[in-house]
């Protein structure tokens, strides 16, 4: 299939605008910049980037963001019958909406949020990207907002950025800031590339500020924004491209 047609079908731009992108040297195929018009590629195997961002060429790929509500398990099913993400997928008709006319490749959640933690949970059927996002060696940053009781000492951020020893090893916060404070309550934002179980809760508990509420607001450059709890939305092309870049794809 001609490259400009592949780009148009992937939603990058119109066919004419895609030809301009190619002529400007902004498109690469399998690591090589392509300037020739009419270049034929196999969309099932070619790796295409536009302006450095990888483009998803397959109609079968699904990338979703869920605002996981509190009390919902990050699992596709639960043997004990507790409410799970899988139940929400069925309830919202996600499979029917996104896999119509395409093979129903397995949808899975990228990492986990414990039942009491709310916020951004990614779901996809792209095994390569999903497994890299979960692998600790790629150090994909996650952003959390936590509500804790009490007034925070001025040096808390410095202590967290310097590293805190937990039972399974030290953990370092990439950034920390106070978002809001009222008598007896503080809200903080943490950015961390760790993926260990309950790491944010354990970290804040270790420094004397147990978490009362925890929300994940971002994974890499993908933001939760004002998405309502329990709602899914498809990731846009820029968001998918940013996730690919974060893991070197």
Coordinates of N, CA, C and O in Angstrom, one line a residue, residues 13-182:
X13 N -3.3 12.7 8.4 CA -3.6 13.8 7.6 C -4.3 13.3 6.3 O -4.4 12.1 6.1
X14 N -4.8 14.3 5.5 CA -5.4 13.9 4.2 C -4.2 13.3 3.4 O -3.0 13.5 3.7
X15 N -4.6 12.6 2.3 CA -3.6 12.1 1.4 C -2.7 13.1 0.8 O -1.4 13.0 0.8
X16 N -3.2 14.3 0.4 CA -2.4 15.4 -0.1 C -1.5 15.9 1.0 O -0.3 16.1 0.7
X17 N -2.0 16.1 2.2 CA -1.2 16.6 3.3 C -0.1 15.6 3.7 O 1.0 16.0 4.1
X18 N -0.4 14.3 3.6 CA 0.5 13.3 3.9 C 1.7 13.3 2.9 O 2.8 13.1 3.2
X19 N 1.4 13.6 1.6 CA 2.4 13.7 0.6 C 3.4 14.9 0.9 O 4.6 14.8 0.7
X20 N 2.8 16.0 1.5 CA 3.6 17.1 1.9 C 4.5 16.7 3.0 O 5.7 17.1 3.1
X21 N 4.0 16.0 4.0 CA 4.8 15.5 5.1 C 6.0 14.7 4.6 O 7.1 14.8 5.1
X22 N 5.7 13.8 3.7 CA 6.8 12.9 3.1 C 7.8 13.8 2.4 O 9.0 13.6 2.6
X23 N 7.4 14.8 1.6 CA 8.3 15.6 0.8 C 9.2 16.5 1.8 O 10.3 16.8 1.5
X24 N 8.7 16.8 3.0 CA 9.4 17.6 3.9 C 10.4 16.7 4.8 O 11.0 17.3 5.7
X25 N 10.4 15.4 4.5 CA 11.3 14.6 5.3 C 10.8 14.3 6.7 O 11.7 14.0 7.6
X26 N 9.5 14.4 7.0 CA 9.0 14.3 8.3 C 8.5 12.9 8.6 O 8.0 12.6 9.7
X27 N 8.6 12.0 7.6 CA 8.1 10.6 7.8 C 9.3 9.6 7.6 O 10.1 9.7 6.7
X28 N 9.3 8.6 8.5 CA 10.3 7.6 8.4 C 9.7 6.2 8.4 O 8.6 6.1 9.1
X29 N 10.2 5.3 7.7 CA 9.8 3.9 7.7 C 10.9 3.0 8.1 O 12.0 3.0 7.5
X30 N 10.7 2.2 9.2 CA 11.7 1.3 9.7 C 13.0 2.0 9.9 O 14.1 1.5 9.6
X31 N 12.9 3.2 10.5 CA 14.1 4.0 10.8 C 14.8 4.8 9.7 O 15.7 5.5 10.0
X32 N 14.2 4.7 8.5 CA 14.8 5.5 7.4 C 13.8 6.6 6.9 O 12.6 6.3 6.7
X33 N 14.3 7.8 6.8 CA 13.5 8.9 6.3 C 13.1 8.7 4.9 O 14.0 8.3 4.0
X34 N 11.8 8.8 4.6 CA 11.3 8.6 3.2 C 10.9 9.9 2.6 O 10.1 10.6 3.2
X35 N 11.4 10.3 1.5 CA 11.0 11.5 0.8 C 10.3 11.2 -0.6 O 9.7 12.1 -1.2
X36 N 10.5 10.0 -1.1 CA 9.9 9.6 -2.4 C 8.4 9.4 -2.2 O 7.9 8.8 -1.3
X37 N 7.6 9.9 -3.2 CA 6.2 9.7 -3.2 C 5.9 8.3 -3.8 O 6.6 7.9 -4.7
X38 N 4.8 7.8 -3.3 CA 4.4 6.5 -3.8 C 5.1 5.3 -3.3 O 5.0 4.1 -3.8
X39 N 5.9 5.5 -2.3 CA 6.6 4.4 -1.6 C 5.6 3.4 -1.1 O 4.7 3.7 -0.4
X40 N 5.8 2.1 -1.4 CA 4.9 1.1 -1.0 C 5.4 0.4 0.3 O 6.6 0.1 0.4
X41 N 4.5 0.2 1.3 CA 4.9 -0.5 2.5 C 3.8 -1.5 2.9 O 2.7 -1.4 2.4
X42 N 4.2 -2.4 3.8 CA 3.2 -3.3 4.4 C 2.8 -2.8 5.7 O 3.6 -2.8 6.7
X43 N 1.6 -2.3 5.9 CA 1.2 -1.7 7.1 C 1.1 -2.7 8.3 O 1.1 -2.3 9.5
X44 N 1.1 -4.0 8.0 CA 1.1 -5.0 9.1 C 2.5 -5.2 9.7 O 2.6 -5.7 10.8
X45 N 3.6 -4.8 9.0 CA 4.9 -5.0 9.5 C 5.8 -3.8 9.6 O 6.7 -3.7 10.4
X46 N 5.4 -2.7 8.8 CA 6.3 -1.5 8.8 C 6.1 -0.7 10.1 O 5.0 -0.7 10.7
X47 N 7.2 -0.1 10.6 CA 7.2 0.8 11.7 C 7.4 2.2 11.2 O 8.4 2.6 10.6
X48 N 6.3 3.0 11.3 CA 6.3 4.4 10.7 C 6.2 5.4 11.8 O 5.5 5.3 12.7
X49 N 7.1 6.4 11.6 CA 7.1 7.6 12.5 C 6.8 8.9 11.7 O 7.3 9.0 10.6
X50 N 6.1 9.8 12.3 CA 5.9 11.1 11.8 C 6.3 12.1 12.8 O 5.8 12.1 14.0
X51 N 7.3 12.9 12.5 CA 7.8 13.9 13.4 C 8.3 13.2 14.7 O 8.2 13.8 15.8
X52 N 8.8 12.0 14.5 CA 9.4 11.3 15.7 C 8.4 10.5 16.5 O 8.8 9.8 17.4
X53 N 7.1 10.6 16.2 CA 6.1 9.9 16.9 C 5.7 8.6 16.1 O 5.3 8.8 14.9
X54 N 5.6 7.5 16.7 CA 5.2 6.3 16.0 C 3.7 6.4 15.7 O 2.9 6.8 16.6
X55 N 3.3 5.9 14.5 CA 1.9 5.9 14.1 C 1.4 4.5 14.1 O 2.0 3.5 13.6
X56 N 0.2 4.3 14.7 CA -0.4 3.0 14.8 C -1.1 2.8 13.5 O -2.0 3.6 13.1
X57 N -0.8 1.8 12.8 CA -1.3 1.5 11.4 C -2.4 0.5 11.4 O -3.2 0.4 10.5
X58 N -2.4 -0.4 12.4 CA -3.4 -1.5 12.4 C -4.7 -1.0 13.0 O -4.8 -0.4 14.1
X59 N -5.8 -1.3 12.3 CA -7.2 -1.0 12.8 C -7.5 -1.9 14.0 O -8.5 -1.6 14.7
X60 N -6.8 -3.0 14.3 CA -7.1 -3.9 15.3 C -6.6 -3.4 16.7 O -7.0 -4.0 17.7
X61 N -5.7 -2.4 16.7 CA -5.1 -2.0 18.0 C -6.1 -1.0 18.7 O -6.7 -0.1 18.1
X62 N -6.2 -1.3 20.0 CA -7.1 -0.5 20.8 C -6.3 0.0 22.0 O -5.6 -0.7 22.7
X63 N -6.4 1.4 22.3 CA -5.7 2.0 23.4 C -6.7 2.9 24.2 O -7.3 3.8 23.6
X64 N -7.0 2.5 25.4 CA -8.0 3.2 26.2 C -7.5 3.7 27.5 O -6.5 3.2 28.1
X65 N -8.1 4.8 28.0 CA -7.8 5.4 29.3 C -9.1 5.2 30.1 O -10.2 5.6 29.7
X66 N -9.0 4.7 31.3 CA -10.1 4.5 32.2 C -9.8 5.3 33.5 O -8.7 5.3 34.0
X67 N -10.8 6.1 34.0 CA -10.7 6.7 35.3 C -11.3 5.6 36.3 O -12.5 5.5 36.4
X68 N -10.4 4.9 36.9 CA -10.9 3.8 37.7 C -11.5 4.3 39.0 O -10.8 5.0 39.7
X69 N -12.7 3.9 39.3 CA -13.3 4.4 40.6 C -12.7 3.7 41.8 O -12.2 2.5 41.7
X70 N -12.9 4.2 42.9 CA -12.5 3.6 44.2 C -13.3 2.4 44.4 O -14.5 2.4 44.1
X71 N -12.7 1.3 44.9 CA -13.4 0.1 45.2 C -13.4 -0.9 44.1 O -13.9 -2.1 44.3
X72 N -12.9 -0.6 42.9 CA -12.9 -1.5 41.7 C -11.5 -2.2 41.6 O -10.5 -1.5 41.7
X73 N -11.5 -3.5 41.5 CA -10.3 -4.2 41.3 C -9.7 -4.0 39.9 O -10.4 -4.0 39.0
X74 N -8.4 -3.9 39.9 CA -7.7 -3.8 38.6 C -7.4 -5.3 38.1 O -6.3 -5.8 38.0
X75 N -8.5 -5.9 37.7 CA -8.4 -7.3 37.1 C -9.6 -7.4 36.1 O -10.6 -6.7 36.2
X76 N -9.4 -8.4 35.2 CA -10.4 -8.6 34.2 C -11.6 -9.5 34.7 O -12.6 -9.5 34.1
X77 N -11.3 -10.1 35.9 CA -12.4 -10.9 36.5 C -11.9 -11.2 37.9 O -10.7 -11.1 38.2
X78 N -12.9 -11.6 38.8 CA -12.5 -11.9 40.2 C -13.2 -13.2 40.6 O -14.5 -13.3 40.5
X79 N -12.5 -14.2 41.1 CA -13.1 -15.5 41.5 C -14.1 -15.3 42.7 O -15.0 -16.1 42.8
X80 N -13.9 -14.2 43.4 CA -14.8 -14.0 44.6 C -16.0 -13.1 44.3 O -16.8 -12.8 45.1
X81 N -16.1 -12.8 43.0 CA -17.2 -12.0 42.6 C -17.2 -10.5 42.9 O -18.2 -9.8 42.8
X82 N -16.0 -10.0 43.3 CA -15.9 -8.6 43.6 C -15.9 -7.8 42.3 O -15.4 -8.3 41.3
X83 N -16.4 -6.5 42.4 CA -16.4 -5.7 41.1 C -15.0 -5.5 40.6 O -14.1 -5.2 41.4
X84 N -14.9 -5.6 39.3 CA -13.5 -5.5 38.7 C -13.6 -4.7 37.4 O -14.7 -4.3 36.9
X85 N -12.5 -4.3 36.9 CA -12.4 -3.6 35.6 C -13.1 -4.4 34.5 O -13.8 -3.8 33.6
X86 N -12.9 -5.7 34.5 CA -13.6 -6.5 33.5 C -15.1 -6.4 33.5 O -15.7 -6.3 32.4
X87 N -15.7 -6.2 34.7 CA -17.1 -6.0 34.8 C -17.5 -4.7 34.2 O -18.6 -4.6 33.5
X88 N -16.7 -3.7 34.4 CA -17.0 -2.4 33.8 C -16.9 -2.4 32.3 O -17.7 -1.7 31.6
X89 N -16.0 -3.2 31.8 CA -15.8 -3.3 30.3 C -17.1 -3.9 29.7 O -17.6 -3.4 28.7
X90 N -17.6 -4.9 30.4 CA -18.9 -5.5 29.9 C -20.0 -4.6 30.0 O -20.8 -4.4 29.1
X91 N -20.1 -3.9 31.2 CA -21.2 -3.0 31.4 C -21.3 -1.8 30.4 O -22.3 -1.4 29.9
X92 N -20.1 -1.3 30.0 CA -20.0 -0.2 29.1 C -20.0 -0.6 27.6 O -20.0 0.2 26.8
X93 N -20.0 -1.9 27.4 CA -20.0 -2.4 26.0 C -18.7 -2.0 25.3 O -18.7 -1.8 24.0
X94 N -17.6 -2.0 26.0 CA -16.3 -1.6 25.4 C -15.9 -2.5 24.3 O -15.4 -2.1 23.2
X95 N -16.1 -3.8 24.5 CA -15.6 -4.8 23.4 C -16.4 -4.6 22.1 O -15.8 -4.5 21.0
X96 N -17.7 -4.4 22.3 CA -18.5 -4.2 21.1 C -18.2 -2.9 20.4 O -18.2 -2.8 19.2
X97 N -17.9 -1.9 21.2 CA -17.7 -0.5 20.6 C -16.4 -0.5 19.8 O -16.3 0.1 18.8
X98 N -15.3 -1.1 20.4 CA -14.0 -0.9 19.8 C -13.5 -2.1 19.0 O -12.5 -2.0 18.3
X99 N -14.2 -3.2 19.0 CA -13.7 -4.4 18.2 C -14.7 -4.8 17.1 O -14.6 -5.8 16.6
X100 N -15.6 -3.9 16.8 CA -16.6 -4.2 15.7 C -15.8 -4.4 14.4 O -15.1 -3.5 14.0
X101 N -16.0 -5.5 13.8 CA -15.4 -5.8 12.5 C -13.9 -6.1 12.6 O -13.3 -6.3 11.5
X102 N -13.4 -6.3 13.8 CA -12.0 -6.6 13.9 C -11.8 -7.8 14.8 O -12.7 -8.0 15.7
X103 N -10.7 -8.5 14.7 CA -10.5 -9.6 15.6 C -10.5 -9.2 17.1 O -10.0 -8.1 17.4
X104 N -11.1 -9.9 17.9 CA -11.2 -9.5 19.3 C -10.0 -9.9 20.1 O -10.0 -10.8 20.9
X105 N -8.9 -9.2 19.8 CA -7.6 -9.5 20.5 C -7.9 -9.2 22.0 O -8.7 -8.3 22.4
X106 N -7.1 -9.8 22.8 CA -7.3 -9.7 24.3 C -7.0 -8.3 24.8 O -5.9 -7.8 24.5
X107 N -7.9 -7.7 25.4 CA -7.7 -6.4 26.1 C -7.2 -6.6 27.5 O -7.7 -7.5 28.2
X108 N -6.1 -5.9 27.9 CA -5.6 -6.1 29.2 C -5.2 -4.7 29.8 O -5.1 -3.7 29.1
X109 N -5.1 -4.7 31.1 CA -4.8 -3.4 31.8 C -3.3 -3.4 32.0 O -2.6 -4.4 32.2
X110 N -2.7 -2.2 31.8 CA -1.3 -2.0 31.9 C -1.0 -1.6 33.4 O -1.2 -0.5 33.8
X111 N -0.4 -2.6 34.1 CA -0.2 -2.4 35.5 C -1.5 -2.4 36.3 O -2.5 -2.8 35.8
X112 N -1.3 -2.0 37.6 CA -2.5 -2.1 38.5 C -2.6 -0.9 39.3 O -1.6 -0.2 39.6
X113 N -3.8 -0.6 39.8 CA -4.1 0.3 40.9 C -4.8 -0.5 41.9 O -5.7 -1.3 41.6
X114 N -4.4 -0.4 43.2 CA -5.1 -1.2 44.2 C -6.5 -0.7 44.3 O -6.9 0.4 43.8
X115 N -7.4 -1.5 44.9 CA -8.8 -1.3 44.9 C -9.2 0.1 45.5 O -10.1 0.8 45.0
X116 N -8.4 0.6 46.4 CA -8.8 1.9 47.1 C -8.2 3.1 46.3 O -8.5 4.2 46.7
X117 N -7.3 2.8 45.3 CA -6.7 3.9 44.6 C -7.5 4.2 43.3 O -8.0 3.3 42.6
X118 N -7.8 5.4 43.1 CA -8.5 5.9 41.9 C -7.6 6.4 40.8 O -6.4 6.5 41.0
X119 N -8.2 6.6 39.6 CA -7.5 7.4 38.6 C -7.2 6.6 37.4 O -7.8 5.6 37.0
X120 N -6.1 7.1 36.7 CA -5.8 6.6 35.3 C -5.3 5.2 35.3 O -4.3 4.9 35.9
X121 N -6.0 4.4 34.5 CA -5.6 3.0 34.2 C -5.6 2.8 32.7 O -6.7 3.1 32.1
X122 N -4.5 2.5 32.1 CA -4.5 2.2 30.7 C -4.9 0.8 30.3 O -4.5 -0.1 31.0
X123 N -5.6 0.6 29.3 CA -6.0 -0.7 28.7 C -5.7 -0.7 27.3 O -5.9 0.3 26.6
X124 N -5.2 -1.8 26.8 CA -4.8 -2.0 25.4 C -4.7 -3.4 25.0 O -4.8 -4.3 25.8
X125 N -4.6 -3.7 23.7 CA -4.3 -5.0 23.2 C -3.0 -5.1 22.5 O -2.7 -6.0 21.8
X126 N -2.1 -4.1 22.7 CA -0.8 -4.0 22.2 C 0.2 -4.6 23.2 O 0.7 -3.9 24.1
X127 N 0.5 -5.9 23.0 CA 1.3 -6.6 24.0 C 2.7 -6.0 24.1 O 3.3 -5.9 25.2
X128 N 3.3 -5.6 23.0 CA 4.7 -5.1 23.0 C 4.8 -3.8 23.8 O 5.6 -3.7 24.7
X129 N 3.9 -2.9 23.5 CA 3.9 -1.6 24.2 C 3.5 -1.8 25.7 O 4.2 -1.3 26.6
X130 N 2.5 -2.6 25.9 CA 2.0 -2.8 27.3 C 3.0 -3.4 28.2 O 3.2 -2.9 29.3
X131 N 3.7 -4.4 27.7 CA 4.7 -5.1 28.5 C 5.9 -4.1 28.8 O 6.5 -4.1 29.9
X132 N 6.3 -3.3 27.8 CA 7.4 -2.4 28.1 C 7.0 -1.3 29.1 O 7.8 -0.9 29.9
X133 N 5.7 -0.8 29.0 CA 5.3 0.2 29.9 C 5.3 -0.4 31.4 O 5.5 0.4 32.3
X134 N 5.1 -1.7 31.5 CA 5.1 -2.3 32.9 C 6.4 -2.7 33.3 O 6.6 -2.9 34.5
X135 N 7.4 -2.8 32.4 CA 8.7 -3.2 32.8 C 9.5 -2.1 33.6 O 9.6 -1.0 33.0
X136 N 10.0 -2.4 34.7 CA 10.7 -1.3 35.5 C 11.9 -0.7 34.8 O 12.3 0.4 35.1
X137 N 12.5 -1.4 33.9 CA 13.8 -0.9 33.3 C 13.5 0.3 32.4 O 14.4 1.2 32.2
X138 N 12.2 0.6 32.0 CA 11.9 1.7 31.2 C 11.5 2.9 32.0 O 11.4 4.1 31.5
X139 N 11.3 2.7 33.3 CA 11.1 3.8 34.2 C 10.1 4.9 33.8 O 10.3 6.1 33.8
X140 N 8.9 4.4 33.3 CA 7.9 5.3 32.9 C 7.3 6.0 34.1 O 6.9 5.4 35.1
X141 N 7.3 7.3 34.0 CA 6.8 8.1 35.2 C 5.3 8.1 35.4 O 4.6 8.2 34.4
X142 N 4.9 8.0 36.6 CA 3.5 8.1 37.0 C 3.3 9.3 37.9 O 4.2 9.5 38.8
X143 N 2.2 10.0 37.8 CA 1.9 11.1 38.7 C 0.7 10.8 39.6 O -0.3 10.2 39.1
X144 N 0.8 11.1 40.9 CA -0.2 10.8 41.8 C -0.6 12.0 42.6 O 0.3 12.8 42.9
X145 N -1.8 12.2 43.0 CA -2.2 13.2 44.0 C -2.7 12.4 45.2 O -3.6 11.6 45.1
X146 N -2.2 12.8 46.4 CA -2.5 12.1 47.6 C -3.0 13.1 48.6 O -2.5 14.2 48.8
X147 N -4.0 12.7 49.4 CA -4.5 13.4 50.5 C -4.0 12.8 51.8 O -4.2 11.6 51.9
X148 N -3.4 13.5 52.6 CA -2.9 13.0 53.9 C -3.4 13.9 55.0 O -3.8 15.1 54.8
X149 N -3.3 13.4 56.2 CA -3.7 14.2 57.4 C -2.5 14.9 58.0 O -1.4 14.4 58.0
X150 N -2.7 16.1 58.4 CA -1.7 16.9 59.1 C -1.0 17.9 58.2 O -1.2 17.9 57.0
X151 N -0.2 18.7 58.8 CA 0.6 19.7 58.1 C 2.0 19.2 57.8 O 2.7 18.6 58.7
X152 N 2.5 19.4 56.6 CA 3.7 18.8 56.2 C 4.9 19.6 56.6 O 4.9 20.9 56.5
X153 N 6.0 19.0 57.0 CA 7.2 19.8 57.3 C 7.8 20.3 56.0 O 7.7 19.7 54.9
X154 N 8.6 21.4 56.1 CA 9.1 22.1 54.9 C 10.1 21.2 54.2 O 10.3 21.3 53.0
X155 N 10.8 20.3 54.9 CA 11.8 19.5 54.3 C 11.3 18.2 53.7 O 12.2 17.3 53.3
X156 N 10.0 17.9 53.7 CA 9.5 16.6 53.3 C 9.9 16.3 51.9 O 10.3 15.2 51.5
X157 N 9.7 17.2 51.0 CA 10.0 17.0 49.6 C 11.4 16.7 49.4 O 11.8 15.8 48.6
X158 N 12.3 17.3 50.1 CA 13.7 17.1 50.0 C 14.1 15.7 50.5 O 14.9 14.9 49.8
X159 N 13.4 15.2 51.5 CA 13.6 13.9 52.0 C 13.2 12.8 51.0 O 13.8 11.8 50.8
X160 N 12.0 13.1 50.4 CA 11.5 12.1 49.5 C 12.3 12.0 48.2 O 12.5 10.9 47.6
X161 N 12.8 13.2 47.8 CA 13.7 13.2 46.6 C 15.0 12.6 46.8 O 15.7 12.0 45.9
X162 N 15.5 12.6 48.1 CA 16.7 12.0 48.5 C 16.6 10.5 48.6 O 17.6 9.8 48.4
X163 N 15.4 10.0 48.8 CA 15.2 8.5 48.9 C 14.8 8.1 50.3 O 15.3 8.6 51.3
X164 N 13.9 7.2 50.4 CA 13.4 6.6 51.6 C 13.5 5.1 51.6 O 13.1 4.5 50.6
X165 N 14.0 4.5 52.6 CA 14.2 3.0 52.7 C 12.9 2.4 53.1 O 12.3 2.7 54.1
X166 N 12.4 1.4 52.2 CA 11.3 0.6 52.5 C 11.8 -0.8 52.7 O 13.0 -1.1 52.5
X167 N 10.9 -1.7 53.1 CA 11.3 -3.1 53.4 C 11.9 -3.8 52.2 O 12.8 -4.6 52.3
X168 N 11.5 -3.4 51.0 CA 12.0 -4.1 49.7 C 13.0 -3.2 49.0 O 13.2 -3.3 47.8
X169 N 13.6 -2.2 49.7 CA 14.6 -1.4 49.1 C 14.2 0.1 49.1 O 13.1 0.5 49.3
X170 N 15.2 1.0 48.7 CA 14.9 2.4 48.7 C 14.0 2.8 47.6 O 14.0 2.2 46.5
X171 N 13.3 3.9 47.8 CA 12.5 4.5 46.7 C 12.7 6.0 46.7 O 12.9 6.6 47.7
X172 N 12.8 6.5 45.4 CA 13.1 7.9 45.2 C 12.0 8.6 44.5 O 11.5 8.0 43.5
X173 N 11.5 9.7 44.9 CA 10.5 10.5 44.2 C 11.1 11.4 43.2 O 12.1 12.1 43.6
X174 N 10.6 11.4 42.0 CA 11.1 12.3 41.0 C 10.8 13.8 41.3 O 11.6 14.7 41.1
X175 N 9.6 14.1 41.7 CA 9.2 15.4 42.1 C 8.1 15.3 43.1 O 7.4 14.4 43.2
X176 N 8.0 16.4 43.9 CA 7.0 16.5 45.0 C 6.6 17.9 45.2 O 7.5 18.8 45.2
X177 N 5.3 18.2 45.3 CA 4.9 19.5 45.6 C 3.6 19.5 46.4 O 2.8 18.6 46.3
X178 N 3.4 20.5 47.2 CA 2.2 20.7 48.0 C 1.2 21.4 47.1 O 1.4 22.4 46.5
X179 N 0.0 20.7 46.9 CA -1.0 21.2 46.1 C -2.0 22.1 46.8 O -2.4 23.2 46.4
X180 N -2.4 21.7 48.0 CA -3.4 22.4 48.8 C -3.1 22.0 50.3 O -2.7 20.9 50.6
X181 N -3.5 22.9 51.2 CA -3.4 22.7 52.6 C -4.5 23.4 53.4 O -4.7 24.6 53.1
X182 N -5.1 22.7 54.3 CA -6.1 23.3 55.2 C -5.7 22.8 56.6 O -5.0 21.8 56.7

